Amino acid sequence: MKHSATRQTRRGRGPALRIGRSLAFVLPVVLVLSGTLAVTRVDWSGDPADSMLAASEAASSKTAPRAATRAPHEVLRDRLLTELQEEDPGTALTHLQQAVNERPSLADHCATIARALGRAAVKVYGPKRAQSYSRPVCDTAFASGVLAAHG
């Protein structure tokens, strides 16, 4: 048997092999630990009061019991309608404008909320007095709500 004069090199015995072996050891450990952490955060008892999410929802639901299941614009509309009845439409319109300024995502619903306030104002104050509270919040949506409820 004759050996060749050229020297053969072994492929894969450099830094790539060391990295591969390190990953082969570390990756399963990381996956097991992350899976264990994910499983411990899930409420397996079936009681929603025990879960971490339920605790954060309970803190926010003290102010509005059904706020967790309703859209923010619906919560705002109901709060402003209550405020309109307890105070006046001017205060409700001011708070509507402030809410839209603070959360621009509510701007899409501003006109419908203002119309609902206009219709409610007619029921509470009558058409003439309700129209006196009209201001340029969400264009003229409040005024169109007053007109729709009156006409």
mmCIF file of C-alpha atoms in Angstrom, residues 12-112:
data_model
loop_
_atom_site.group_PDB
_atom_site.id
_atom_site.type_symbol
_atom_site.label_atom_id
_atom_site.label_comp_id
_atom_site.label_asym_id
_atom_site.label_seq_id
_atom_site.Cartn_x
_atom_site.Cartn_y
_atom_site.Cartn_z
ATOM 1 C CA GLY A 12 -14.608 20.846 10.021
ATOM 2 C CA ARG A 13 -11.990 20.780 12.763
ATOM 3 C CA GLY A 14 -11.608 24.544 13.059
ATOM 4 C CA PRO A 15 -13.607 27.174 14.900
ATOM 5 C CA ALA A 16 -16.817 26.107 13.130
ATOM 6 C CA LEU A 17 -16.744 22.768 14.916
ATOM 7 C CA ARG A 18 -16.293 24.445 18.287
ATOM 8 C CA ILE A 19 -19.168 26.830 17.579
ATOM 9 C CA GLY A 20 -21.340 23.964 16.418
ATOM 10 C CA ARG A 21 -20.621 21.933 19.534
ATOM 11 C CA SER A 22 -21.333 24.948 21.744
ATOM 12 C CA LEU A 23 -24.643 25.548 20.016
ATOM 13 C CA ALA A 24 -25.516 21.870 20.257
ATOM 14 C CA PHE A 25 -25.138 22.136 24.011
ATOM 15 C CA VAL A 26 -26.525 25.631 24.660
ATOM 16 C CA LEU A 27 -29.519 25.649 22.310
ATOM 17 C CA PRO A 28 -31.456 22.801 23.964
ATOM 18 C CA VAL A 29 -30.805 24.332 27.385
ATOM 19 C CA VAL A 30 -32.152 27.703 26.231
ATOM 20 C CA LEU A 31 -35.201 26.088 24.646
ATOM 21 C CA VAL A 32 -35.984 24.069 27.767
ATOM 22 C CA LEU A 33 -35.620 27.094 30.037
ATOM 23 C CA SER A 34 -37.728 29.374 27.842
ATOM 24 C CA GLY A 35 -40.395 26.689 27.533
ATOM 25 C CA THR A 36 -40.398 26.203 31.293
ATOM 26 C CA LEU A 37 -40.775 29.932 31.864
ATOM 27 C CA ALA A 38 -43.604 30.124 29.343
ATOM 28 C CA VAL A 39 -45.436 27.234 30.982
ATOM 29 C CA THR A 40 -45.139 28.759 34.448
ATOM 30 C CA ARG A 41 -46.767 32.006 33.257
ATOM 31 C CA VAL A 42 -49.878 30.221 31.974
ATOM 32 C CA ASP A 43 -52.823 29.846 34.321
ATOM 33 C CA TRP A 44 -53.403 26.090 34.298
ATOM 34 C CA SER A 45 -55.949 26.099 37.133
ATOM 35 C CA GLY A 46 -58.780 27.422 34.973
ATOM 36 C CA ASP A 47 -59.462 30.187 37.498
ATOM 37 C CA PRO A 48 -58.929 33.535 35.748
ATOM 38 C CA ALA A 49 -58.440 35.280 39.075
ATOM 39 C CA ASP A 50 -55.091 33.503 39.483
ATOM 40 C CA SER A 51 -53.530 34.591 36.215
ATOM 41 C CA MET A 52 -51.188 37.540 35.909
ATOM 42 C CA LEU A 53 -53.260 39.007 33.095
ATOM 43 C CA ALA A 54 -56.384 38.874 35.193
ATOM 44 C CA ALA A 55 -54.620 40.876 37.881
ATOM 45 C CA SER A 56 -53.810 43.673 35.449
ATOM 46 C CA GLU A 57 -57.329 43.570 34.005
ATOM 47 C CA ALA A 58 -58.819 43.701 37.486
ATOM 48 C CA ALA A 59 -56.866 46.854 38.226
ATOM 49 C CA SER A 60 -58.222 48.549 35.120
ATOM 50 C CA SER A 61 -61.737 47.172 35.554
ATOM 51 C CA LYS A 62 -62.256 48.965 38.868
ATOM 52 C CA THR A 63 -62.992 52.147 36.918
ATOM 53 C CA ALA A 64 -65.039 50.529 34.137
ATOM 54 C CA PRO A 65 -66.213 46.955 34.709
ATOM 55 C CA ARG A 66 -66.700 46.082 31.042
ATOM 56 C CA ALA A 67 -63.880 48.210 29.643
ATOM 57 C CA ALA A 68 -61.679 45.189 28.967
ATOM 58 C CA THR A 69 -64.116 43.775 26.406
ATOM 59 C CA ARG A 70 -65.086 47.053 24.720
ATOM 60 C CA ALA A 71 -63.244 49.294 22.329
ATOM 61 C CA PRO A 72 -61.725 52.513 23.729
ATOM 62 C CA HIS A 73 -64.011 54.734 21.645
ATOM 63 C CA GLU A 74 -67.095 52.969 23.032
ATOM 64 C CA VAL A 75 -65.878 53.470 26.589
ATOM 65 C CA LEU A 76 -65.181 57.130 25.852
ATOM 66 C CA ARG A 77 -68.609 57.622 24.259
ATOM 67 C CA ASP A 78 -70.417 56.126 27.257
ATOM 68 C CA ARG A 79 -68.350 58.161 29.711
ATOM 69 C CA LEU A 80 -69.066 61.373 27.805
ATOM 70 C CA LEU A 81 -72.794 60.616 27.558
ATOM 71 C CA THR A 82 -72.899 60.162 31.317
ATOM 72 C CA GLU A 83 -70.939 63.376 31.757
ATOM 73 C CA LEU A 84 -73.382 65.198 29.455
ATOM 74 C CA GLN A 85 -76.290 64.196 31.685
ATOM 75 C CA GLU A 86 -74.492 64.992 34.946
ATOM 76 C CA GLU A 87 -72.910 68.291 33.863
ATOM 77 C CA ASP A 88 -73.501 69.825 30.428
ATOM 78 C CA PRO A 89 -72.717 69.183 26.754
ATOM 79 C CA GLY A 90 -69.979 71.823 26.737
ATOM 80 C CA THR A 91 -67.963 69.917 29.314
ATOM 81 C CA ALA A 92 -68.460 66.648 27.422
ATOM 82 C CA LEU A 93 -67.323 68.256 24.153
ATOM 83 C CA THR A 94 -64.250 69.719 25.841
ATOM 84 C CA HIS A 95 -63.315 66.299 27.215
ATOM 85 C CA LEU A 96 -63.933 64.735 23.792
ATOM 86 C CA GLN A 97 -61.480 67.180 22.221
ATOM 87 C CA GLN A 98 -58.925 66.491 24.963
ATOM 88 C CA ALA A 99 -59.286 62.723 24.501
ATOM 89 C CA VAL A 100 -58.763 63.013 20.738
ATOM 90 C CA ASN A 101 -55.716 65.223 21.295
ATOM 91 C CA GLU A 102 -54.237 62.733 23.778
ATOM 92 C CA ARG A 103 -55.057 59.642 21.697
ATOM 93 C CA PRO A 104 -55.083 60.425 17.970
ATOM 94 C CA SER A 105 -56.418 56.932 17.251
ATOM 95 C CA LEU A 106 -59.786 58.160 18.553
ATOM 96 C CA ALA A 107 -60.015 60.771 15.776
ATOM 97 C CA ASP A 108 -61.657 58.212 13.465
ATOM 98 C CA HIS A 109 -64.547 57.932 15.925
ATOM 99 C CA CYS A 110 -64.748 61.579 16.955
ATOM 100 C CA ALA A 111 -67.594 62.507 14.606
ATOM 101 C CA THR A 112 -69.782 59.564 15.631
#
